[in-house]
Short mmCIF file of C-alpha atoms and ligand atoms in Angstrom, two decimals:
data_model
loop_
_atom_site.label_atom_id
_atom_site.label_comp_id
_atom_site.label_asym_id
_atom_site.label_seq_id
_atom_site.Cartn_x
_atom_site.Cartn_y
_atom_site.Cartn_z
CA MET A 1 16.87 10.38 -23.73
CA SER A 2 20.03 9.61 -23.07
CA ILE A 3 20.53 6.24 -20.01
CA SER A 4 23.49 6.79 -17.74
CA THR A 5 25.73 3.94 -18.53
CA GLU A 6 26.29 3.09 -14.63
CA ARG A 7 22.70 2.80 -13.45
CA ALA A 8 21.57 0.23 -12.07
CA ALA A 9 19.13 -1.36 -13.81
CA TRP A 10 16.05 -4.21 -13.61
CA GLY A 11 17.23 -7.61 -14.71
CA SER A 12 13.83 -8.66 -17.09
CA ARG A 13 10.28 -7.12 -16.92
CA LEU A 14 9.30 -10.45 -14.90
CA GLY A 15 11.42 -8.75 -12.23
CA PHE A 16 10.26 -5.38 -12.14
CA ILE A 17 6.75 -5.87 -12.29
CA PHE A 18 8.21 -8.09 -9.11
CA ALA A 19 9.43 -5.76 -7.21
CA ALA A 20 6.46 -2.83 -7.93
CA VAL A 21 3.55 -5.97 -7.06
CA GLY A 22 5.83 -6.62 -3.94
CA SER A 23 6.32 -3.26 -2.57
CA ALA A 24 1.98 -2.68 -3.75
CA VAL A 25 0.61 -5.82 -2.32
CA GLY A 26 1.12 -5.88 1.46
CA LEU A 27 -0.79 -5.01 4.43
CA GLY A 28 -2.45 -2.43 2.46
CA ALA A 29 -4.48 -5.22 0.58
CA ILE A 30 -5.05 -8.06 3.84
CA TRP A 31 -5.37 -5.94 6.98
CA LYS A 32 -6.17 -1.89 5.31
CA PHE A 33 -8.41 -3.36 2.61
CA PRO A 34 -10.89 -5.15 4.08
CA TYR A 35 -12.08 -2.81 7.78
CA VAL A 36 -11.77 0.05 5.39
CA MET A 37 -14.83 -1.41 3.41
CA GLY A 38 -15.98 -2.89 6.58
CA GLN A 39 -16.09 0.81 7.24
CA ASN A 40 -17.19 2.15 4.59
CA GLY A 41 -20.76 0.02 3.69
CA GLY A 42 -19.20 -2.70 0.84
CA GLY A 43 -20.78 -1.85 -2.32
CA ALA A 44 -20.36 1.19 -2.63
CA PHE A 45 -17.40 1.81 -1.64
CA LEU A 46 -15.80 -1.06 -3.82
CA LEU A 47 -17.77 0.36 -6.49
CA VAL A 48 -15.56 3.49 -6.42
CA TYR A 49 -12.83 2.29 -5.39
CA PHE A 50 -11.97 0.05 -9.05
CA GLY A 51 -13.05 3.39 -10.34
CA CYS A 52 -10.30 4.95 -8.91
CA VAL A 53 -7.89 2.47 -9.65
CA MET A 54 -8.83 3.04 -13.69
CA LEU A 55 -9.85 6.10 -14.31
CA ILE A 56 -6.74 7.06 -11.86
CA GLY A 57 -4.45 4.13 -10.58
CA ILE A 58 -3.64 2.73 -13.81
CA ALA A 59 -2.45 6.08 -15.57
CA LEU A 60 -0.88 7.28 -12.81
CA LEU A 61 1.37 4.41 -12.22
CA LEU A 62 2.09 4.99 -16.12
CA ALA A 63 3.25 8.19 -14.71
CA GLU A 64 5.42 8.06 -11.88
CA MET A 65 7.56 5.03 -14.17
CA LEU A 66 7.74 7.48 -17.19
CA LEU A 67 8.64 10.53 -14.33
CA GLY A 68 11.25 7.36 -13.12
CA ARG A 69 12.51 6.09 -16.07
CA MET A 70 12.63 10.16 -18.49
CA SER A 71 15.41 11.59 -15.23
CA GLN A 72 16.44 8.32 -14.55
CA ARG A 73 16.75 9.57 -10.75
CA THR A 74 14.38 8.90 -7.63
CA ALA A 75 11.63 11.66 -6.80
CA THR A 76 13.42 14.65 -5.69
CA SER A 77 15.86 14.48 -8.27
CA ALA A 78 13.62 13.82 -11.13
CA PHE A 79 11.45 17.06 -10.75
CA ARG A 80 14.68 19.05 -9.96
CA VAL A 81 16.93 17.63 -12.92
CA LEU A 82 13.23 17.42 -15.48
CA LYS A 83 11.95 21.05 -14.70
CA GLY A 84 13.54 22.22 -10.91
CA GLY A 85 12.07 25.56 -9.40
CA ALA A 86 9.58 24.70 -6.74
CA TRP A 87 9.00 21.23 -8.28
CA PRO A 88 10.83 19.49 -6.30
CA ILE A 89 9.21 20.57 -2.67
CA VAL A 90 6.04 18.13 -4.04
CA GLY A 91 9.62 15.17 -3.25
CA MET A 92 10.17 15.96 -0.21
CA PHE A 93 6.48 16.05 0.52
CA GLN A 94 6.59 13.28 -0.70
CA VAL A 95 9.70 11.35 1.58
CA LEU A 96 6.92 13.53 4.44
CA ALA A 97 4.05 10.87 3.39
CA LEU A 98 6.91 7.91 3.41
CA TYR A 99 8.15 8.47 6.66
CA ILE A 100 4.77 9.18 8.41
CA ILE A 101 3.26 6.16 6.61
CA VAL A 102 6.48 3.66 7.66
CA SER A 103 5.91 4.35 11.13
CA PHE A 104 2.40 3.66 11.45
CA TYR A 105 2.68 0.26 9.03
CA VAL A 106 5.55 -1.13 11.51
CA VAL A 107 3.21 -1.21 14.26
CA VAL A 108 1.12 -3.24 11.98
CA GLY A 109 4.03 -5.44 10.93
CA GLY A 110 4.47 -5.88 14.85
CA TRP A 111 1.12 -7.42 15.75
CA THR A 112 2.03 -9.80 12.28
CA LEU A 113 4.90 -11.39 14.41
CA ALA A 114 3.12 -10.81 17.08
CA TYR A 115 1.18 -13.39 15.60
CA LEU A 116 3.24 -15.73 14.14
CA VAL A 117 4.96 -16.25 17.71
CA SER A 118 1.83 -16.86 18.97
CA ALA A 119 0.55 -19.53 16.20
CA LEU A 120 3.59 -21.03 16.29
CA GLY A 121 3.05 -21.69 19.80
CA GLY A 122 -0.16 -22.70 18.84
CA SER A 123 -2.57 -20.51 20.90
CA VAL A 124 -4.10 -18.60 18.19
CA ILE A 125 -7.42 -20.74 17.64
CA PRO A 126 -10.10 -19.02 20.23
CA ASP A 127 -13.07 -20.73 21.50
CA SER A 128 -15.15 -17.94 20.35
CA SER A 129 -15.17 -15.03 18.34
CA ASP A 130 -15.46 -12.89 21.53
CA GLN A 131 -12.43 -14.26 22.51
CA ALA A 132 -10.73 -13.50 19.23
CA ALA A 133 -11.32 -9.68 20.15
CA GLY A 134 -10.14 -10.12 23.42
CA ARG A 135 -6.90 -11.33 22.72
CA PHE A 136 -5.94 -8.48 19.83
CA THR A 137 -7.61 -6.43 22.50
CA ALA A 138 -4.88 -8.38 24.63
CA VAL A 139 -2.04 -8.47 22.30
CA ILE A 140 -1.57 -4.73 21.04
CA SER A 141 -2.73 -2.75 24.24
CA ASN A 142 0.41 -3.42 26.55
CA PRO A 143 2.58 -0.87 25.71
CA THR A 144 5.74 -2.83 26.36
CA GLN A 145 4.65 -5.70 24.49
CA ALA A 146 3.18 -3.84 21.69
CA ILE A 147 6.23 -1.65 21.25
CA ALA A 148 8.40 -5.01 21.51
CA TYR A 149 7.16 -6.69 18.36
CA THR A 150 7.01 -3.17 16.56
CA LEU A 151 10.81 -2.52 16.85
CA GLY A 152 11.65 -6.52 15.82
CA PHE A 153 9.11 -5.83 12.79
CA LEU A 154 11.80 -2.54 12.30
CA ALA A 155 14.57 -4.29 13.12
CA LEU A 156 13.26 -7.36 10.18
CA THR A 157 13.09 -4.56 7.55
CA ALA A 158 16.10 -2.07 8.86
CA ALA A 159 18.73 -5.13 8.60
CA VAL A 160 16.95 -5.65 5.11
CA VAL A 161 17.74 -1.90 3.91
CA ILE A 162 20.95 -2.31 4.99
CA GLY A 163 22.24 -5.27 4.61
CA GLY A 164 21.12 -4.20 1.47
CA VAL A 165 19.92 -7.92 0.35
CA GLU A 166 17.06 -6.42 -1.14
CA LYS A 167 18.14 -9.54 -4.28
CA GLY A 168 17.85 -12.10 -1.56
CA ILE A 169 14.28 -11.18 -0.77
CA GLU A 170 13.18 -10.50 -4.90
CA ARG A 171 14.25 -14.58 -4.74
CA PHE A 172 12.24 -15.07 -2.01
CA SER A 173 8.97 -12.89 -3.39
CA LYS A 174 9.34 -15.57 -6.61
CA PHE A 175 7.92 -18.12 -5.12
CA LEU A 176 6.30 -16.24 -1.29
CA MET A 177 3.82 -14.46 -3.39
CA PRO A 178 2.18 -17.09 -5.29
CA ALA A 179 1.84 -19.14 -2.32
CA LEU A 180 0.77 -16.13 -0.29
CA PHE A 181 -2.25 -15.73 -3.46
CA ILE A 182 -2.92 -19.70 -3.30
CA LEU A 183 -3.36 -19.42 0.49
CA MET A 184 -5.85 -16.65 -0.16
CA LEU A 185 -7.37 -18.79 -2.43
CA ILE A 186 -8.02 -21.61 -0.30
CA LEU A 187 -9.53 -20.22 2.20
CA MET A 188 -11.50 -17.92 0.56
CA ALA A 189 -12.82 -21.33 -1.27
CA ARG A 190 -13.57 -22.71 2.80
CA VAL A 191 -14.88 -18.67 3.77
CA LEU A 192 -17.44 -18.96 1.47
CA THR A 193 -18.33 -22.16 2.52
CA LEU A 194 -19.48 -21.13 5.91
CA PRO A 195 -22.96 -21.57 6.44
CA ASN A 196 -24.34 -17.61 5.69
CA ALA A 197 -21.60 -16.70 4.40
CA ILE A 198 -22.92 -15.80 0.80
CA GLU A 199 -26.14 -14.47 2.14
CA GLY A 200 -23.64 -12.27 3.86
CA LEU A 201 -21.77 -11.10 1.48
CA LEU A 202 -23.47 -10.64 -1.54
CA TYR A 203 -26.83 -8.64 1.34
CA TYR A 204 -23.42 -6.97 1.72
CA ILE A 205 -21.52 -6.32 -1.35
CA THR A 206 -24.85 -5.29 -3.33
CA PRO A 207 -24.00 -1.79 -4.05
CA ASP A 208 -26.62 1.09 -2.35
CA PHE A 209 -25.53 4.06 -4.20
CA SER A 210 -27.54 6.01 -0.76
CA LYS A 211 -24.24 4.78 1.09
CA ILE A 212 -21.97 7.15 -0.30
CA THR A 213 -21.20 9.41 1.71
CA GLY A 214 -17.74 11.79 0.93
CA GLN A 215 -15.72 10.11 3.86
CA VAL A 216 -16.62 6.76 0.98
CA LEU A 217 -15.44 8.55 -1.43
CA ILE A 218 -12.23 9.37 0.46
CA ASP A 219 -10.78 7.01 1.99
CA ALA A 220 -11.49 5.38 -1.33
CA LEU A 221 -9.25 7.30 -3.11
CA GLY A 222 -6.73 7.01 -0.24
CA LEU A 223 -6.88 3.51 -0.80
CA THR A 224 -6.24 3.05 -4.11
CA PHE A 225 -3.43 5.25 -3.73
CA PHE A 226 -2.01 3.61 -1.27
CA SER A 227 -3.04 -0.19 -2.48
CA LEU A 228 -0.80 0.73 -5.48
CA SER A 229 2.26 3.01 -3.50
CA LEU A 230 1.03 5.92 -5.31
CA GLY A 231 1.94 9.25 -4.63
CA CYS A 232 4.45 8.40 -2.83
CA GLY A 233 7.92 9.04 -5.49
CA MET A 234 7.96 4.90 -4.66
CA ILE A 235 7.47 4.13 -8.19
CA VAL A 236 9.10 6.59 -9.78
CA ALA A 237 12.37 5.17 -7.92
CA TYR A 238 11.62 2.20 -9.12
CA GLY A 239 11.36 3.38 -12.74
CA SER A 240 14.46 5.15 -12.66
CA TYR A 241 16.33 1.82 -13.17
CA LEU A 242 14.09 0.95 -15.45
CA THR A 243 15.36 1.30 -19.87
CA GLN A 244 13.98 1.81 -23.06
CA SER A 245 13.08 -1.37 -23.16
CA HIS A 246 10.98 -2.50 -20.81
CA ARG A 247 6.65 -1.77 -21.46
CA LEU A 248 5.41 -0.06 -18.98
CA VAL A 249 1.42 0.43 -20.13
CA SER A 250 1.28 -3.35 -19.19
CA THR A 251 3.31 -2.66 -16.60
CA SER A 252 0.84 -0.49 -15.26
CA LEU A 253 -1.72 -2.96 -15.69
CA TRP A 254 -0.56 -5.55 -14.23
CA VAL A 255 0.62 -3.69 -11.32
CA ALA A 256 -2.60 -2.36 -10.66
CA LEU A 257 -4.56 -5.65 -11.29
CA LEU A 258 -2.88 -7.79 -8.86
CA ALA A 259 -2.21 -5.28 -6.61
CA SER A 260 -6.55 -4.53 -6.52
CA LEU A 261 -7.82 -8.40 -6.89
CA SER A 262 -4.95 -9.50 -3.48
CA GLY A 263 -7.47 -6.73 -1.33
CA LEU A 264 -10.59 -8.28 -3.48
CA MET A 265 -9.65 -11.14 -2.12
CA ALA A 266 -8.44 -11.08 0.84
CA ALA A 267 -11.79 -8.71 1.92
CA LEU A 268 -13.47 -12.24 0.53
CA ILE A 269 -12.15 -14.07 3.03
CA ILE A 270 -12.69 -11.52 5.68
CA LEU A 271 -16.18 -9.94 5.02
CA PRO A 272 -18.02 -13.49 4.96
CA ALA A 273 -16.82 -14.61 7.65
CA VAL A 274 -17.75 -12.17 9.76
CA PHE A 275 -21.47 -12.54 8.88
CA ALA A 276 -20.92 -16.46 9.29
CA PHE A 277 -19.87 -15.97 13.20
CA GLY A 278 -22.44 -12.16 13.83
CA MET A 279 -19.70 -10.63 14.05
CA ASN A 280 -19.31 -7.17 13.16
CA PRO A 281 -17.98 -5.28 9.42
CA ASN A 282 -17.39 -2.14 11.02
CA GLU A 283 -14.57 -3.13 13.98
CA GLY A 284 -12.11 -0.56 12.45
CA PRO A 285 -8.10 -1.61 12.01
CA GLY A 286 -8.27 -5.04 14.49
CA LEU A 287 -10.88 -6.78 11.89
CA THR A 288 -7.91 -9.09 9.86
CA PHE A 289 -6.22 -10.39 13.67
CA ILE A 290 -9.30 -11.22 14.98
CA THR A 291 -11.00 -12.53 11.81
CA MET A 292 -8.22 -14.70 10.36
CA PRO A 293 -7.91 -16.70 13.52
CA VAL A 294 -11.95 -17.45 13.82
CA ILE A 295 -11.72 -18.50 10.55
CA PHE A 296 -8.51 -21.25 11.06
CA GLY A 297 -10.95 -22.74 13.76
CA GLN A 298 -13.41 -24.02 11.11
CA MET A 299 -10.54 -25.86 8.94
CA PRO A 300 -8.83 -29.11 9.50
CA PHE A 301 -5.00 -28.30 10.28
CA GLY A 302 -6.59 -24.76 11.29
CA ASP A 303 -2.90 -24.69 13.58
CA VAL A 304 -1.03 -24.85 9.80
CA PHE A 305 -2.66 -22.75 8.33
CA ALA A 306 -2.21 -20.45 11.10
CA VAL A 307 1.49 -20.26 11.05
CA ALA A 308 0.79 -20.09 6.94
CA PHE A 309 -0.66 -17.68 6.74
CA PHE A 310 0.70 -15.03 9.12
CA ALA A 311 4.46 -15.84 8.19
CA LEU A 312 3.56 -15.08 4.65
CA LEU A 313 1.51 -12.12 5.57
CA LEU A 314 4.86 -11.54 6.92
CA PHE A 315 6.71 -11.64 4.66
CA ALA A 316 4.51 -9.98 2.06
CA ALA A 317 4.86 -7.12 5.11
CA LEU A 318 8.44 -7.03 4.77
CA THR A 319 8.42 -6.51 1.02
CA SER A 320 6.07 -3.36 1.20
CA ALA A 321 8.12 -2.46 4.53
CA VAL A 322 11.02 -2.40 2.87
CA SER A 323 10.11 -0.52 0.23
CA LEU A 324 8.82 2.13 2.51
CA LEU A 325 12.01 2.68 4.74
CA GLU A 326 14.06 2.24 1.07
CA GLY A 327 12.82 5.18 -0.27
CA ILE A 328 13.68 7.33 1.91
CA VAL A 329 17.17 5.93 2.16
CA GLY A 330 17.11 6.70 -1.05
CA TYR A 331 16.02 10.30 -0.65
CA CYS A 332 19.00 11.13 1.61
CA MET A 333 21.96 9.23 0.01
CA ASP A 334 20.66 10.86 -3.54
CA ASP A 335 20.32 15.09 -2.09
CA TRP A 336 21.74 15.19 1.35
CA ARG A 337 24.66 12.99 0.36
CA TRP A 338 24.74 10.45 2.77
CA SER A 339 26.10 6.90 3.25
CA ARG A 340 23.01 3.93 3.58
CA ALA A 341 24.58 3.22 6.64
CA LYS A 342 24.74 6.58 8.40
CA ALA A 343 20.75 7.43 6.32
CA SER A 344 19.88 4.11 7.20
CA TRP A 345 19.93 4.15 11.49
CA LEU A 346 19.64 8.23 11.67
CA ILE A 347 16.50 7.34 10.25
CA CYS A 348 14.57 3.64 11.13
CA ALA A 349 16.00 5.84 14.53
CA ALA A 350 12.99 8.44 13.24
CA VAL A 351 10.80 6.27 12.29
CA PHE A 352 10.58 4.60 15.97
CA ALA A 353 10.65 7.22 17.66
CA LEU A 354 6.94 7.68 15.82
CA SER A 355 6.36 4.47 15.45
CA ILE A 356 5.68 4.72 19.57
CA PRO A 357 2.79 7.38 19.87
CA ASN A 358 1.31 4.71 16.89
CA ALA A 359 2.04 1.66 18.77
CA LEU A 360 0.20 3.13 21.76
CA SER A 361 -2.42 4.53 20.26
CA PHE A 362 -4.61 0.61 21.09
CA GLY A 363 -3.76 1.23 24.75
CA VAL A 364 -2.28 3.20 27.45
CA TRP A 365 -3.05 6.51 24.30
CA SER A 366 -5.81 5.54 23.03
CA ALA A 367 -7.80 8.86 24.05
CA PRO A 368 -9.26 10.33 20.46
CA LEU A 369 -7.15 13.67 20.25
CA LEU A 370 -8.72 15.30 16.88
CA GLY A 371 -13.02 14.96 16.78
CA ASP A 372 -13.17 10.64 17.50
CA LYS A 373 -9.46 10.38 16.44
CA THR A 374 -6.27 8.95 17.20
CA PHE A 375 -3.01 9.79 16.71
CA PHE A 376 -2.75 6.26 14.78
CA ASP A 377 -5.88 7.77 13.44
CA ILE A 378 -4.89 10.75 12.32
CA MET A 379 -1.11 9.47 11.25
CA ASP A 380 -2.86 7.59 9.04
CA TYR A 381 -5.58 10.23 7.70
CA VAL A 382 -2.64 12.69 6.36
CA ALA A 383 -1.01 10.46 4.55
CA VAL A 384 -3.65 8.25 3.40
CA ASN A 385 -6.41 10.94 2.04
CA ILE A 386 -3.96 13.98 2.24
CA LEU A 387 -0.23 14.34 1.94
CA MET A 388 -0.49 11.09 -1.12
CA PRO A 389 -3.37 12.13 -2.88
CA ALA A 390 -1.84 15.99 -3.44
CA GLY A 391 1.56 13.77 -4.16
CA GLY A 392 -0.49 12.09 -7.00
CA PHE A 393 -2.67 16.04 -7.99
CA ALA A 394 1.23 17.08 -7.73
CA VAL A 395 2.16 14.53 -10.16
CA ALA A 396 -0.96 14.58 -12.76
CA VAL A 397 -0.06 18.27 -13.28
CA PHE A 398 3.44 17.86 -13.80
CA ILE A 399 3.04 14.85 -16.85
CA GLY A 400 0.08 16.13 -18.34
CA TRP A 401 1.19 20.04 -18.80
CA VAL A 402 4.57 20.34 -18.02
CA ILE A 403 6.09 18.43 -19.25
CA TRP A 404 3.37 17.18 -21.94
CA PRO A 405 6.28 17.60 -24.87
CA LYS A 406 8.64 15.70 -23.51
CA VAL A 407 6.60 12.93 -22.31
CA ARG A 408 4.79 12.56 -25.84
CA ILE A 409 7.97 11.95 -26.93
CA GLU A 410 8.02 9.17 -24.70
CA LEU A 411 5.02 7.81 -25.39
CA ALA A 412 5.66 7.14 -28.97
CA GLU A 413 6.72 4.22 -28.70
CA GLU A 414 4.63 3.33 -25.69
CA CYS A 415 1.46 3.11 -27.12
CA ASN A 416 -0.84 4.91 -30.40
CA PRO A 417 -2.12 8.62 -30.48
CA LEU A 418 -5.40 7.79 -28.89
CA TRP A 419 -3.94 5.94 -26.33
CA GLN A 420 -1.42 9.40 -25.48
CA GLN A 421 -4.53 11.74 -25.54
CA VAL A 422 -6.56 9.18 -23.18
CA PHE A 423 -3.48 9.58 -21.16
CA ARG A 424 -2.39 13.18 -21.27
CA TRP A 425 -6.29 13.97 -20.62
CA ILE A 426 -6.36 11.76 -17.42
CA CYS A 427 -3.12 13.60 -16.33
CA ALA A 428 -4.22 17.31 -17.21
CA VAL A 429 -8.12 17.15 -16.11
CA LEU A 430 -9.36 13.69 -14.72
CA ALA A 431 -7.34 12.90 -11.95
CA PRO A 432 -6.31 16.40 -10.53
CA VAL A 433 -10.29 17.02 -11.47
CA VAL A 434 -11.51 13.74 -9.01
CA ILE A 435 -8.39 14.16 -6.33
CA ALA A 436 -9.98 17.75 -6.06
CA VAL A 437 -13.48 16.85 -6.32
CA ILE A 438 -13.53 14.37 -3.12
CA TRP A 439 -10.78 17.03 -1.16
CA TYR A 440 -13.59 19.23 -2.14
CA THR A 441 -16.70 16.83 -0.98
CA ASN A 442 -14.75 15.88 3.03
CA LEU A 443 -14.38 19.59 3.87
N1 LIG B 501 1.18 -0.51 -0.82
C1 LIG B 501 1.29 -1.41 0.27
C2 LIG B 501 0.95 -1.85 0.93
O1 LIG B 501 -0.42 -2.18 0.31
C3 LIG B 501 1.82 -0.28 1.42
C4 LIG B 501 3.47 0.49 1.08
C5 LIG B 501 4.51 0.14 0.17
C6 LIG B 501 2.57 2.10 -0.36
N2 LIG B 501 4.76 1.10 -0.07
C7 LIG B 501 4.54 2.37 -0.25
C8 LIG B 501 1.99 2.96 -0.51
C9 LIG B 501 4.55 3.26 -1.05
C10 LIG B 501 2.68 4.51 -0.45
C11 LIG B 501 4.05 4.42 -1.12
O2 LIG B 501 0.86 -2.57 1.89
#
């Protein structure tokens, strides 16, 4: 496999791991993981999630990295270079998924910004958990405010993408991401020592297999894809900057480990607190934002911790949002030959347009549109539970069947023949079957 010399490459193996972990660890871990786990009844969901990560998540990370490295291209053109035919269409659906995700991601990023502002003003700690819930509703249901903060977060993301200052972001990640991990450890220690926290948690996470419903399966599958940034061609794009000297197997293991672990840590902060304060684990997308301020109220220097937490969360959200936006901008530059500036501006405008109904779904447009789902819920469901697993399904089939002979050669130096066979078996059979069965149970 020849490597084009003019293509940018990651400086070091660690640089690539940082970038991939930066994309993976974000609102998915800290905002989505706890509330999706809360809605799906705890331990059984957790088992299914970790089952999905280990059985198919790690292999799909490796598959996407290989796709990028072998083609030295991003999503659509990777399929074109390696096979052609109708395959590039898969890449277009992946770009569509990125677009939908970033349009609701910026709304939640906006909430984070709003909470950071009120933490800086010293007014984030509530008197009671009811007041915390009331405040969340007040923040997100005011249309002007919700849209303004969404726009603020989008502007921050756009500034990074347009200015091309990802390099700067990478430099910051090296100490801000570890800082976030350390802060989460401190918060976990505080929460687990609250009265009733551990009892509540244990009761909740003891697996009860009768709770595994079709909904649990599809939510766990979707969260696997969302938390590892899989199925959207993101990892393919990052993989295209890899050279032959990177060891991909251990890299996929690290990304999967750090991303799923940070989600678990967030859940181990939020859920015990929910039990200690007698709140509702089934709260939905507001869970993290309602619970965290109550936790800060129980800590010395709570105001300081609140500022640190929301600032670090904002940073983590920004690194993920940048990767989402960059994925779309990169596609328009590669396939449509747009300049970076043109692509960035037009895409930001399109993202802003779609983010408005998402932002309003918690206020003036909170009436359900389909079943019990709001516009936001529908976007979330379509992108996370359908488009991303579909993208993963296609990548698995592509690697396991369509271009396997080439992949096998590429894998020769990555792992021994036994693991090569395991990998092929996962891509060719297990991953497509798991995804198909989970979809089928939800039809
Ligand atoms: N994984 C990120 C998170 O958990 C979200 C994300 C960033 C993402 N880039 C992605 C999801 C690409 C899917 C595809 O916050």
